[in-house]
mmCIF file of C-alpha atoms in Angstrom:
data_model
loop_
_atom_site.group_PDB
_atom_site.id
_atom_site.type_symbol
_atom_site.label_atom_id
_atom_site.label_comp_id
_atom_site.label_asym_id
_atom_site.label_seq_id
_atom_site.Cartn_x
_atom_site.Cartn_y
_atom_site.Cartn_z
ATOM 1 C CA MET A 214 10.580 -7.349 18.423
ATOM 2 C CA THR A 215 12.044 -7.133 14.953
ATOM 3 C CA GLU A 216 12.699 -9.683 12.271
ATOM 4 C CA THR A 217 15.117 -9.292 9.345
ATOM 5 C CA VAL A 218 14.375 -11.044 6.054
ATOM 6 C CA PRO A 219 15.794 -10.678 2.587
ATOM 7 C CA ALA A 220 13.493 -8.630 0.302
ATOM 8 C CA ALA A 221 12.909 -11.736 -1.796
ATOM 9 C CA ARG A 222 11.090 -13.315 1.193
ATOM 10 C CA LEU A 223 8.584 -10.498 1.615
ATOM 11 C CA ALA A 224 5.093 -11.831 0.935
ATOM 12 C CA TYR A 225 1.478 -10.684 0.952
ATOM 13 C CA ASP A 226 1.334 -11.654 4.637
ATOM 14 C CA HIS A 227 3.694 -8.733 5.287
ATOM 15 C CA LEU A 228 1.375 -6.082 3.788
ATOM 16 C CA GLY A 229 0.603 -3.439 6.392
ATOM 17 C CA ALA A 230 3.790 -4.281 8.299
ATOM 18 C CA ARG A 231 6.140 -1.547 9.499
ATOM 19 C CA VAL A 232 9.417 -1.969 7.588
ATOM 20 C CA SER A 233 12.817 -0.339 7.013
ATOM 21 C CA TRP A 234 16.021 -1.290 5.238
ATOM 22 C CA ALA A 235 19.581 -0.120 4.958
ATOM 23 C CA VAL A 236 20.555 2.135 2.096
ATOM 24 C CA PRO A 237 24.064 1.222 0.982
ATOM 25 C CA ASP A 238 26.391 4.174 0.563
ATOM 26 C CA PRO A 239 29.903 3.280 -0.629
ATOM 27 C CA GLU A 240 31.295 6.503 0.890
ATOM 28 C CA ALA A 241 29.616 6.184 4.288
ATOM 29 C CA LEU A 242 31.152 4.481 7.307
ATOM 30 C CA TYR A 243 27.799 2.825 8.038
ATOM 31 C CA ASP A 244 24.793 2.205 5.789
ATOM 32 C CA GLU A 245 21.951 4.579 6.570
ATOM 33 C CA GLU A 246 18.642 2.976 7.546
ATOM 34 C CA THR A 247 15.465 4.355 6.066
ATOM 35 C CA PRO A 248 12.740 5.611 8.374
ATOM 36 C CA VAL A 249 10.156 3.023 9.355
ATOM 37 C CA GLY A 250 7.285 2.990 6.860
ATOM 38 C CA THR A 251 4.213 0.910 6.115
ATOM 39 C CA LEU A 252 4.430 -1.755 3.380
ATOM 40 C CA ASP A 253 1.483 -1.018 1.047
ATOM 41 C CA TRP A 254 2.198 -3.385 -1.810
ATOM 42 C CA ILE A 255 4.852 -5.678 -3.163
ATOM 43 C CA SER A 256 5.842 -7.078 -6.557
ATOM 44 C CA HIS A 257 8.534 -9.634 -7.310
ATOM 45 C CA THR A 258 10.147 -9.097 -10.702
ATOM 46 C CA GLU A 259 13.167 -10.685 -12.286
ATOM 47 C CA GLY A 260 16.190 -9.398 -10.372
ATOM 48 C CA ALA A 261 14.263 -6.964 -8.145
ATOM 49 C CA VAL A 262 11.593 -6.647 -5.500
ATOM 50 C CA VAL A 263 9.449 -3.556 -5.918
ATOM 51 C CA VAL A 264 7.710 -2.280 -2.790
ATOM 52 C CA GLY A 265 5.271 0.553 -2.178
ATOM 53 C CA ILE A 266 5.947 2.291 1.134
ATOM 54 C CA THR A 267 4.083 5.046 2.971
ATOM 55 C CA PHE A 268 6.043 7.144 5.459
ATOM 56 C CA ILE A 269 4.240 9.310 8.051
ATOM 57 C CA GLU A 270 6.694 11.637 9.762
ATOM 58 C CA PRO A 271 6.239 14.590 12.108
ATOM 59 C CA ALA A 272 6.177 17.919 10.242
ATOM 60 C CA GLU A 273 9.144 20.164 10.914
ATOM 61 C CA ARG A 274 8.853 23.839 11.699
ATOM 62 C CA GLY A 275 9.797 24.870 8.161
ATOM 63 C CA THR A 276 7.480 22.400 6.380
ATOM 64 C CA PRO A 277 5.222 24.179 3.883
ATOM 65 C CA GLU A 278 1.512 24.155 4.860
ATOM 66 C CA HIS A 279 0.475 22.399 1.644
ATOM 67 C CA ARG A 280 2.644 19.372 2.568
ATOM 68 C CA MET A 281 1.217 18.966 6.072
ATOM 69 C CA VAL A 282 -1.751 16.884 7.174
ATOM 70 C CA LEU A 283 -3.442 16.995 10.573
ATOM 71 C CA LEU A 284 -3.544 13.448 11.996
ATOM 72 C CA ASP A 285 -4.678 12.766 15.560
ATOM 73 C CA GLY A 286 -4.052 16.414 16.462
ATOM 74 C CA GLN A 287 -0.465 16.338 15.152
ATOM 75 C CA ARG A 288 0.915 17.899 11.968
ATOM 76 C CA VAL A 289 2.532 15.217 9.871
ATOM 77 C CA VAL A 290 3.917 14.768 6.383
ATOM 78 C CA VAL A 291 2.693 11.721 4.457
ATOM 79 C CA THR A 292 4.787 10.467 1.566
ATOM 80 C CA SER A 293 4.352 7.350 -0.522
ATOM 81 C CA ASP A 294 6.811 6.021 -3.053
ATOM 82 C CA ASP A 295 7.939 2.911 -4.876
ATOM 83 C CA TYR A 296 11.350 1.390 -4.170
ATOM 84 C CA TRP A 297 13.242 -1.138 -6.265
ATOM 85 C CA LEU A 298 15.248 -3.382 -3.937
ATOM 86 C CA ASN A 299 17.848 -6.011 -4.655
ATOM 87 C CA PRO A 300 16.270 -9.348 -3.630
ATOM 88 C CA ARG A 301 19.101 -9.818 -1.087
ATOM 89 C CA THR A 302 18.498 -6.436 0.610
ATOM 90 C CA PRO A 303 17.845 -7.101 4.335
ATOM 91 C CA VAL A 304 14.433 -5.718 5.258
ATOM 92 C CA VAL A 305 13.642 -5.202 8.941
ATOM 93 C CA ILE A 306 10.063 -5.908 9.956
ATOM 94 C CA HIS A 307 9.256 -3.840 13.056
ATOM 95 C CA SER A 308 6.516 -5.732 14.823
ATOM 96 C CA ASP A 309 7.286 -3.791 18.025
ATOM 97 C CA LYS A 310 6.340 -0.428 16.465
ATOM 98 C CA PRO A 311 2.785 0.802 17.107
ATOM 99 C CA ASP A 312 0.546 0.829 14.049
ATOM 100 C CA THR A 313 -0.166 4.554 14.352
ATOM 101 C CA GLY A 314 2.068 5.304 11.387
ATOM 102 C CA TYR A 315 4.285 7.654 13.375
ATOM 103 C CA ILE A 316 8.049 7.469 13.115
ATOM 104 C CA HIS A 317 9.426 7.045 16.585
ATOM 105 C CA PRO A 318 12.932 8.188 17.417
ATOM 106 C CA ARG A 319 15.462 5.380 17.756
#
């Protein structure tokens, strides 16, 4: 099950949730959705919602060794970053995704 809420409605209750959102691209036919990541922290500022997201994705064959981590017997790449979102950005909360942190193919 998924739920879509505007970024402005994200709250502390959503911390730890698996989330994604669409990245608008004026030249693309469709907006590209980000991978599903874990919401680590959130801050509401004037005109923006700042979120901290951690993505855990399977390592590709060409991934440098120093970027890989062994997690549950699988090689993964862990990245964390901050994102400034428009308060109206639709954020998808993926409650149907396992909490393992893995990105599952759509």
